[in-house]
PDB file of N, CA and C in Angstrom:
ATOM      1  N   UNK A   1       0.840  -1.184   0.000  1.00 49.00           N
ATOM      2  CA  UNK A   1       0.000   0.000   0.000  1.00 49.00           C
ATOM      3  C   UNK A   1       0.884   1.247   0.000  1.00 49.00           C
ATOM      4  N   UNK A   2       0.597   2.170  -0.546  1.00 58.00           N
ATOM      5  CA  UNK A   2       0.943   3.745  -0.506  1.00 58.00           C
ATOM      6  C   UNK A   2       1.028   4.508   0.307  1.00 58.00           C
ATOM      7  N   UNK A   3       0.111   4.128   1.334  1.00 68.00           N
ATOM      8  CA  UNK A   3      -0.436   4.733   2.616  1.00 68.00           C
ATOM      9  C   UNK A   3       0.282   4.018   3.955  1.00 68.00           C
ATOM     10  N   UNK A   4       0.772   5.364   4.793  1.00 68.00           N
ATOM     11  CA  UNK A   4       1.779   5.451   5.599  1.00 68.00           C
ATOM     12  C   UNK A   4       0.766   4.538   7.117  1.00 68.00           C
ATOM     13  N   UNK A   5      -0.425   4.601   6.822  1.00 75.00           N
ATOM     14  CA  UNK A   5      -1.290   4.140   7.658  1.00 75.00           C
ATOM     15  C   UNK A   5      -1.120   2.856   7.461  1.00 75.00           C
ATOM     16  N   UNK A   6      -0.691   2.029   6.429  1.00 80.00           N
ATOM     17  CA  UNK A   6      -0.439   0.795   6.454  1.00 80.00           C
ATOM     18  C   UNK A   6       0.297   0.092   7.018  1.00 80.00           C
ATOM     19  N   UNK A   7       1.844   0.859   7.595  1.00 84.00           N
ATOM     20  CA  UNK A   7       2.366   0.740   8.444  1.00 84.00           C
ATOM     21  C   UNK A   7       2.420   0.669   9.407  1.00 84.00           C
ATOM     22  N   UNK A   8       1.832  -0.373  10.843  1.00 85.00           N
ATOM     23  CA  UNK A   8       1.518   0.097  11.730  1.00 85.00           C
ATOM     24  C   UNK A   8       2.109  -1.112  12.703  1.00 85.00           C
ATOM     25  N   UNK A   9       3.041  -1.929  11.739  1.00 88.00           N
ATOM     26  CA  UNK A   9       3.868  -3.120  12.603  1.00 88.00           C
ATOM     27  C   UNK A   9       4.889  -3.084  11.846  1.00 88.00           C
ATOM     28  N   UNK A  10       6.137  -3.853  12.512  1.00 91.00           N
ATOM     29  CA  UNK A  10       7.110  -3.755  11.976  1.00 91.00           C
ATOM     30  C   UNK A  10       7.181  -5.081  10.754  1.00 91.00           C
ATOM     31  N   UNK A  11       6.385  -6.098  10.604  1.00 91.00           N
ATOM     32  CA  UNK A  11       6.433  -6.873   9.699  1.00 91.00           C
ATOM     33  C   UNK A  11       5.715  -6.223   8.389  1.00 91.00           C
ATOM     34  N   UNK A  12       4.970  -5.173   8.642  1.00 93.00           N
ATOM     35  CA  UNK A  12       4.654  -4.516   7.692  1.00 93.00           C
ATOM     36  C   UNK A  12       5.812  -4.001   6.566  1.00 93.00           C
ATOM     37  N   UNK A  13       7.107  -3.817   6.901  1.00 94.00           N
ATOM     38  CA  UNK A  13       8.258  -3.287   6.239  1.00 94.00           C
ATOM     39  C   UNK A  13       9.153  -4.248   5.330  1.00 94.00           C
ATOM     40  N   UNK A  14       8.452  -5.730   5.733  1.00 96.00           N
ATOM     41  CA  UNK A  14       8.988  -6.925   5.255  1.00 96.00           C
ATOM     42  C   UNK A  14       9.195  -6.978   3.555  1.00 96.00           C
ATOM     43  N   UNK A  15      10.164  -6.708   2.899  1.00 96.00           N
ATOM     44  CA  UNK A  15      10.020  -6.142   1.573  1.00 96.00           C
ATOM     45  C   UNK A  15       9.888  -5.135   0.906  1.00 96.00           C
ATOM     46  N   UNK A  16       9.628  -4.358   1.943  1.00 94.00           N
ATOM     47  CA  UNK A  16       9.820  -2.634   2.177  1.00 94.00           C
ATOM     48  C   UNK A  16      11.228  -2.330   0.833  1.00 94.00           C
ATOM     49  N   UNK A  17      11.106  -1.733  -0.138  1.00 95.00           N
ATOM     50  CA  UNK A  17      12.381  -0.834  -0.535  1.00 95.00           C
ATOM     51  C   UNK A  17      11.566   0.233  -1.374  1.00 95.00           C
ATOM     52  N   UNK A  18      12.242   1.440  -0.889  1.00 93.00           N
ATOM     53  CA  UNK A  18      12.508   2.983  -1.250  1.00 93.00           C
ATOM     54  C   UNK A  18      13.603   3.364  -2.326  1.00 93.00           C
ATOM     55  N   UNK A  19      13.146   4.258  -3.166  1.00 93.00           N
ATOM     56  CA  UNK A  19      14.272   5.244  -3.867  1.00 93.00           C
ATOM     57  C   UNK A  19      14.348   6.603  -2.895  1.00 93.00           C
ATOM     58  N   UNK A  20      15.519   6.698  -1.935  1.00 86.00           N
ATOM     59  CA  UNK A  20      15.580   8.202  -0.587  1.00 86.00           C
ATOM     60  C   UNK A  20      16.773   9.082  -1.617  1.00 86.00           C
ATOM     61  N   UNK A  21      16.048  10.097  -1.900  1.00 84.00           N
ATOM     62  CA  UNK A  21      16.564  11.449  -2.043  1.00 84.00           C
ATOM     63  C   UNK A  21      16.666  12.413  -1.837  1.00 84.00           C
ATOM     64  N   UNK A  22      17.075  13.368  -2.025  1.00 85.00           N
ATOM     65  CA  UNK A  22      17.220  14.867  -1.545  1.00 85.00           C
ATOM     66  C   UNK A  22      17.586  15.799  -2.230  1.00 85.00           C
ATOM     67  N   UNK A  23      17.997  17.028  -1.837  1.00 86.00           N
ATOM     68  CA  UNK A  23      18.294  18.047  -3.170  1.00 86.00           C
ATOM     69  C   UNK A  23      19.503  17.943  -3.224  1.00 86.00           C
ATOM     70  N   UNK A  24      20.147  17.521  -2.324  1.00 85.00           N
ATOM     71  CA  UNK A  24      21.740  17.092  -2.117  1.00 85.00           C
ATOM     72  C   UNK A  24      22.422  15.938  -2.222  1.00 85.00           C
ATOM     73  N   UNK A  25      21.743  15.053  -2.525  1.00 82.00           N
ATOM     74  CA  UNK A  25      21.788  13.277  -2.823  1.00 82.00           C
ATOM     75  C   UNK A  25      20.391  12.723  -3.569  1.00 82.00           C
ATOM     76  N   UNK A  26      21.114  11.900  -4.226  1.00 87.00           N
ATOM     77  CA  UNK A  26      19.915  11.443  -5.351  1.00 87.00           C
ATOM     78  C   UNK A  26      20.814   9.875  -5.049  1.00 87.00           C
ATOM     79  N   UNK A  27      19.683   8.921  -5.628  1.00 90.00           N
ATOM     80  CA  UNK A  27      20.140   7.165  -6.331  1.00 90.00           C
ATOM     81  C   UNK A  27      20.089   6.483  -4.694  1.00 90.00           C
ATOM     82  N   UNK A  28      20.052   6.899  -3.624  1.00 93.00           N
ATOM     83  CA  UNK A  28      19.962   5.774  -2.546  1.00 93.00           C
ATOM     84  C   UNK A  28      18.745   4.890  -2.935  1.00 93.00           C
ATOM     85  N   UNK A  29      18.788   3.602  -2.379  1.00 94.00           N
ATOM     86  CA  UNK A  29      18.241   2.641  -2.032  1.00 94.00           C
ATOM     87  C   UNK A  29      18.414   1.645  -0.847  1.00 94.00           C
ATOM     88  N   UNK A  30      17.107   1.874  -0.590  1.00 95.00           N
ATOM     89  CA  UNK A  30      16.938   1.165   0.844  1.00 95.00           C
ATOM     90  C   UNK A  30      16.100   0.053   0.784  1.00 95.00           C
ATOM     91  N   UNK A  31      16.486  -0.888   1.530  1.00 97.00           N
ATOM     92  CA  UNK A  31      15.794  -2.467   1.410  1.00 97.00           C
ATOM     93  C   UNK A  31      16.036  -3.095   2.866  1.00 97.00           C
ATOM     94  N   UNK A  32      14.072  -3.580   3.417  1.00 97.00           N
ATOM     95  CA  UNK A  32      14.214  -3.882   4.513  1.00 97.00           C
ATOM     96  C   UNK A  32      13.883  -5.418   4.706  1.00 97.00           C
ATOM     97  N   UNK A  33      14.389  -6.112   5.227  1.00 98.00           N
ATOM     98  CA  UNK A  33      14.210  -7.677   5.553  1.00 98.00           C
ATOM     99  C   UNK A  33      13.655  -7.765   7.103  1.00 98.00           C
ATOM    100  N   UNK A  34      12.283  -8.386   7.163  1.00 97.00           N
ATOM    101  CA  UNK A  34      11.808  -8.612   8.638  1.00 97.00           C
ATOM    102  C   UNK A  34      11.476 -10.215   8.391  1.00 97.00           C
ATOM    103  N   UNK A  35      12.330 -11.136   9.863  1.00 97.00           N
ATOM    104  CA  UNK A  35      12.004 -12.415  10.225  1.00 97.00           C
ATOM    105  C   UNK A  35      11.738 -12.639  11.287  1.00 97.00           C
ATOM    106  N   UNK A  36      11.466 -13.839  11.619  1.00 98.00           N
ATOM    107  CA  UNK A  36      11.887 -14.515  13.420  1.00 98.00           C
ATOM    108  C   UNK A  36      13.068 -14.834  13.214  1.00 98.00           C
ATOM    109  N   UNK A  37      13.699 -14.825  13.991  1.00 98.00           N
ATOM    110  CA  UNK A  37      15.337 -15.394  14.757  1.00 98.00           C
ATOM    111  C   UNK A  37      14.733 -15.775  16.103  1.00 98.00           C
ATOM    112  N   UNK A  38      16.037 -17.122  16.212  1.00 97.00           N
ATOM    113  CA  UNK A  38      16.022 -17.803  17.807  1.00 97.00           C
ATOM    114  C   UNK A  38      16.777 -16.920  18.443  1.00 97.00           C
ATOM    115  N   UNK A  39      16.968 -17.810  19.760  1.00 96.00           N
ATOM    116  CA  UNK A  39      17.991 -17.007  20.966  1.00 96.00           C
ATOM    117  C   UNK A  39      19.455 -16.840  20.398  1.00 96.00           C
ATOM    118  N   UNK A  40      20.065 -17.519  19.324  1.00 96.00           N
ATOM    119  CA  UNK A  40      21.365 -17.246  18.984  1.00 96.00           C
ATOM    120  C   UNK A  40      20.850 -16.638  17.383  1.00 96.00           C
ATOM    121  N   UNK A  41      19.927 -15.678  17.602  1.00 96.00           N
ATOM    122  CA  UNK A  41      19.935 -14.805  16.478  1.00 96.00           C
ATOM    123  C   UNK A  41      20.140 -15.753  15.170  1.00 96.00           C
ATOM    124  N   UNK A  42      19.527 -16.589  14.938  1.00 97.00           N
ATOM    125  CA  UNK A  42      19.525 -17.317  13.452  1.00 97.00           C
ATOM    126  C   UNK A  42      18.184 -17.292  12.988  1.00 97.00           C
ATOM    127  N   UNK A  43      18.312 -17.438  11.763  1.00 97.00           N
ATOM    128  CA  UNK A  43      16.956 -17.434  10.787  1.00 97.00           C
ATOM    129  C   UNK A  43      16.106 -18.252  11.848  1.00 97.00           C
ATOM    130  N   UNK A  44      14.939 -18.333  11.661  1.00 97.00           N
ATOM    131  CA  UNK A  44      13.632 -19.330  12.326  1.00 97.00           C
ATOM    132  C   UNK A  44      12.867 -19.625  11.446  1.00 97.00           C
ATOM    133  N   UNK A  45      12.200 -20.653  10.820  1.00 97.00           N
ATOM    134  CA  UNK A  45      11.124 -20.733  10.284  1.00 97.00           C
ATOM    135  C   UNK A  45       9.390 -21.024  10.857  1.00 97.00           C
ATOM    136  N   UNK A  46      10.016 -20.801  12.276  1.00 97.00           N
ATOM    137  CA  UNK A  46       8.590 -20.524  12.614  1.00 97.00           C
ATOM    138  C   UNK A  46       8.744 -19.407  13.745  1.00 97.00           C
ATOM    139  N   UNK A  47       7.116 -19.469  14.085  1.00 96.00           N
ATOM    140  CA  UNK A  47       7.030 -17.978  15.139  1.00 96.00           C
ATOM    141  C   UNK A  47       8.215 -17.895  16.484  1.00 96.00           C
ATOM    142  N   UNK A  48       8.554 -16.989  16.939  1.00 97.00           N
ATOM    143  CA  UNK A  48       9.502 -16.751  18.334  1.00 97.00           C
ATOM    144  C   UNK A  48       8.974 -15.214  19.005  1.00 97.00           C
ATOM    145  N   UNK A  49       9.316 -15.303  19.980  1.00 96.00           N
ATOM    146  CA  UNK A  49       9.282 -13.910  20.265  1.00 96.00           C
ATOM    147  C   UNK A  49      10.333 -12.455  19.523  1.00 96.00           C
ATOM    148  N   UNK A  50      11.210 -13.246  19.053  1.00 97.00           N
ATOM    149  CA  UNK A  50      12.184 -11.814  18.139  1.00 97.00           C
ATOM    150  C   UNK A  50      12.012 -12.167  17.010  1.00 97.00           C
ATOM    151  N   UNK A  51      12.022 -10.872  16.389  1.00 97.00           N
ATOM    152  CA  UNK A  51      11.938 -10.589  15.312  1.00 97.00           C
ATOM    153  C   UNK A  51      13.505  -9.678  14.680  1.00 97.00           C
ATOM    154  N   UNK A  52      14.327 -10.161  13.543  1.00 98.00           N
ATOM    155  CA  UNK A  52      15.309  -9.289  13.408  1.00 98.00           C
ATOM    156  C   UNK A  52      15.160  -8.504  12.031  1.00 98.00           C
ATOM    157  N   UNK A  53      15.569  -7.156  11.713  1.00 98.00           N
ATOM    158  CA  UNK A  53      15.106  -6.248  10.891  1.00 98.00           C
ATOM    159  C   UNK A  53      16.613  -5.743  10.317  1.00 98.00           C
ATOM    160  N   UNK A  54      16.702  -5.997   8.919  1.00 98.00           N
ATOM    161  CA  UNK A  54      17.837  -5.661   8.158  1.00 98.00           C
ATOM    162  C   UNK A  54      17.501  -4.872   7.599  1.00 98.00           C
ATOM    163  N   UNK A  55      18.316  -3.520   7.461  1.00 97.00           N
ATOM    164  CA  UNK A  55      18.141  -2.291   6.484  1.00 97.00           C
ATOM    165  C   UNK A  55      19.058  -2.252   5.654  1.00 97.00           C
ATOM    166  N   UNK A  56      19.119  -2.509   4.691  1.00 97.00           N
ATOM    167  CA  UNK A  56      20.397  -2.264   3.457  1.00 97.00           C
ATOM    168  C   UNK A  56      20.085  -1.070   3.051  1.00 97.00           C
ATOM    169  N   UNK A  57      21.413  -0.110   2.415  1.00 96.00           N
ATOM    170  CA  UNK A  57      21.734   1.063   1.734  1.00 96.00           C
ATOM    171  C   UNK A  57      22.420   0.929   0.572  1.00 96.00           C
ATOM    172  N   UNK A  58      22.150   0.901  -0.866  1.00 94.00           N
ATOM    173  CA  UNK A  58      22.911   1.076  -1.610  1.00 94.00           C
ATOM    174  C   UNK A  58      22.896   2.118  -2.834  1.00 94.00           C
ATOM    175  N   UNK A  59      24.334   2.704  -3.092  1.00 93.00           N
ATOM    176  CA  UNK A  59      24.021   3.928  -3.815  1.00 93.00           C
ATOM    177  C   UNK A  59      25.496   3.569  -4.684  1.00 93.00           C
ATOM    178  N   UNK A  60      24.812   3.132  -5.911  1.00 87.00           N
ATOM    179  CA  UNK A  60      26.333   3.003  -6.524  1.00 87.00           C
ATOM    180  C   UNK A  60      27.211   3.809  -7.022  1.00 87.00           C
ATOM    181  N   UNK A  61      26.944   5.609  -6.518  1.00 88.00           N
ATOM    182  CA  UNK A  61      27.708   6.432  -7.034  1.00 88.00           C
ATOM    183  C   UNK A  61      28.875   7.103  -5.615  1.00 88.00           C
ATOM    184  N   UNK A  62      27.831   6.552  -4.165  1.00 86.00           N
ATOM    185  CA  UNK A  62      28.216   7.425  -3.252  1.00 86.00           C
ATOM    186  C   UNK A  62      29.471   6.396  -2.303  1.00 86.00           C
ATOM    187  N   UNK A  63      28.592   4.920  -2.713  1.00 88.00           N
ATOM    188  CA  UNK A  63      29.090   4.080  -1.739  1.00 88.00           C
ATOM    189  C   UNK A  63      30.129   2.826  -2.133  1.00 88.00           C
ATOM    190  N   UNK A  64      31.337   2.573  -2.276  1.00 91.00           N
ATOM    191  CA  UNK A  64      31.456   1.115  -2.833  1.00 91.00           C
ATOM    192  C   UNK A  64      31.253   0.224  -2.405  1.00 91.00           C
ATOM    193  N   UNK A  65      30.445   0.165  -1.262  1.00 94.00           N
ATOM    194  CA  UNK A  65      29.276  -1.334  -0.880  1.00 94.00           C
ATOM    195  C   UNK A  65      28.174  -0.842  -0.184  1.00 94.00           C
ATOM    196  N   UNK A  66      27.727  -2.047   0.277  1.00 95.00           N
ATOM    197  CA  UNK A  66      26.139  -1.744   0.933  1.00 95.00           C
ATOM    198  C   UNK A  66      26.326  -1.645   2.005  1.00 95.00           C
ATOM    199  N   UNK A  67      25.755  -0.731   2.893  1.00 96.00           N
ATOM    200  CA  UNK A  67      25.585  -0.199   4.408  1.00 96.00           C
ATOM    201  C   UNK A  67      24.396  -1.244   4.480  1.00 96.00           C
ATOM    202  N   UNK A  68      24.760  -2.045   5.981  1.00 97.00           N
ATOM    203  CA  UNK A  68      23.768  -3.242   6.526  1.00 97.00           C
ATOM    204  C   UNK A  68      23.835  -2.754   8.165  1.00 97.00           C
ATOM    205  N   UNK A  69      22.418  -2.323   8.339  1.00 97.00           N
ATOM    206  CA  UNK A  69      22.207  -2.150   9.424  1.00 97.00           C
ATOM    207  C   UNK A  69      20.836  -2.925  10.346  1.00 97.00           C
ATOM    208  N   UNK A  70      21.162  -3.505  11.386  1.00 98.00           N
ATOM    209  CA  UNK A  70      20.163  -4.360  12.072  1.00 98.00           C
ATOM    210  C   UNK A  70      19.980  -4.516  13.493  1.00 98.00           C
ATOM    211  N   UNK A  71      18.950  -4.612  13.733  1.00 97.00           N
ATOM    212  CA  UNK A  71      18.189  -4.698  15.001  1.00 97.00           C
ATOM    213  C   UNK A  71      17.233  -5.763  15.758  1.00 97.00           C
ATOM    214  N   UNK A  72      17.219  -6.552  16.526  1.00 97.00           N
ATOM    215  CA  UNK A  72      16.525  -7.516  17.028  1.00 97.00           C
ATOM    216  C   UNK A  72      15.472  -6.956  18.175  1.00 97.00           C
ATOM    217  N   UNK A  73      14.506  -7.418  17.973  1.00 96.00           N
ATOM    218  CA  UNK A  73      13.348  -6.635  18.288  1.00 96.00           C
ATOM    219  C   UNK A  73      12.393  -7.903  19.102  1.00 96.00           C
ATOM    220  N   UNK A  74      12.469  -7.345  20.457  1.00 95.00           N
ATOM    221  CA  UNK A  74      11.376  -8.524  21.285  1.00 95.00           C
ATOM    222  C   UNK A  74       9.729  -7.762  21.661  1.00 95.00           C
ATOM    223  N   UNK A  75       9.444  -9.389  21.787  1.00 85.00           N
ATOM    224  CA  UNK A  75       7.897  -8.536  22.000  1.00 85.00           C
ATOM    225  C   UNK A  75       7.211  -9.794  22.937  1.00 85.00           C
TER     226      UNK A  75
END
């Protein structure tokens, strides 16, 4: 959906990617990955209480690799 109201969990972002620009930067791309992970933070294929959230950055003019940033998230 288009609508920022659609957002209202973090699995909502699961596949999430943006073109982020500005008047001062143009070409980023952002790409978000939401799963379960166990207690030693590994993939899960089924439900757990954490959830871990990968943000990739890539801009092939600004960056020569991808910025990977992540967070494990309990509930």
């Amino acid at each position: 959906s288009n609508s920022w109201n659609a957002y209202d969990d973090v699995d909502d972002y699961n596949g999430y990617i943006r073109a982020a620009t500005s008047s001062s930067f143009s070409g980023f791309r952002l790409f978000v990955d939401v799963y379960y992970v166990d207690n030693t933070v590994t993939y899960s294929s089924t439900r757990t209480k954490l959830k871990k959230v990968d943000v990739s950055v890539f801009n092939w003019f600004y960056l020569s690799d991808t910025l990977s940033f992540s967070k494990v998230i309990a509930f």
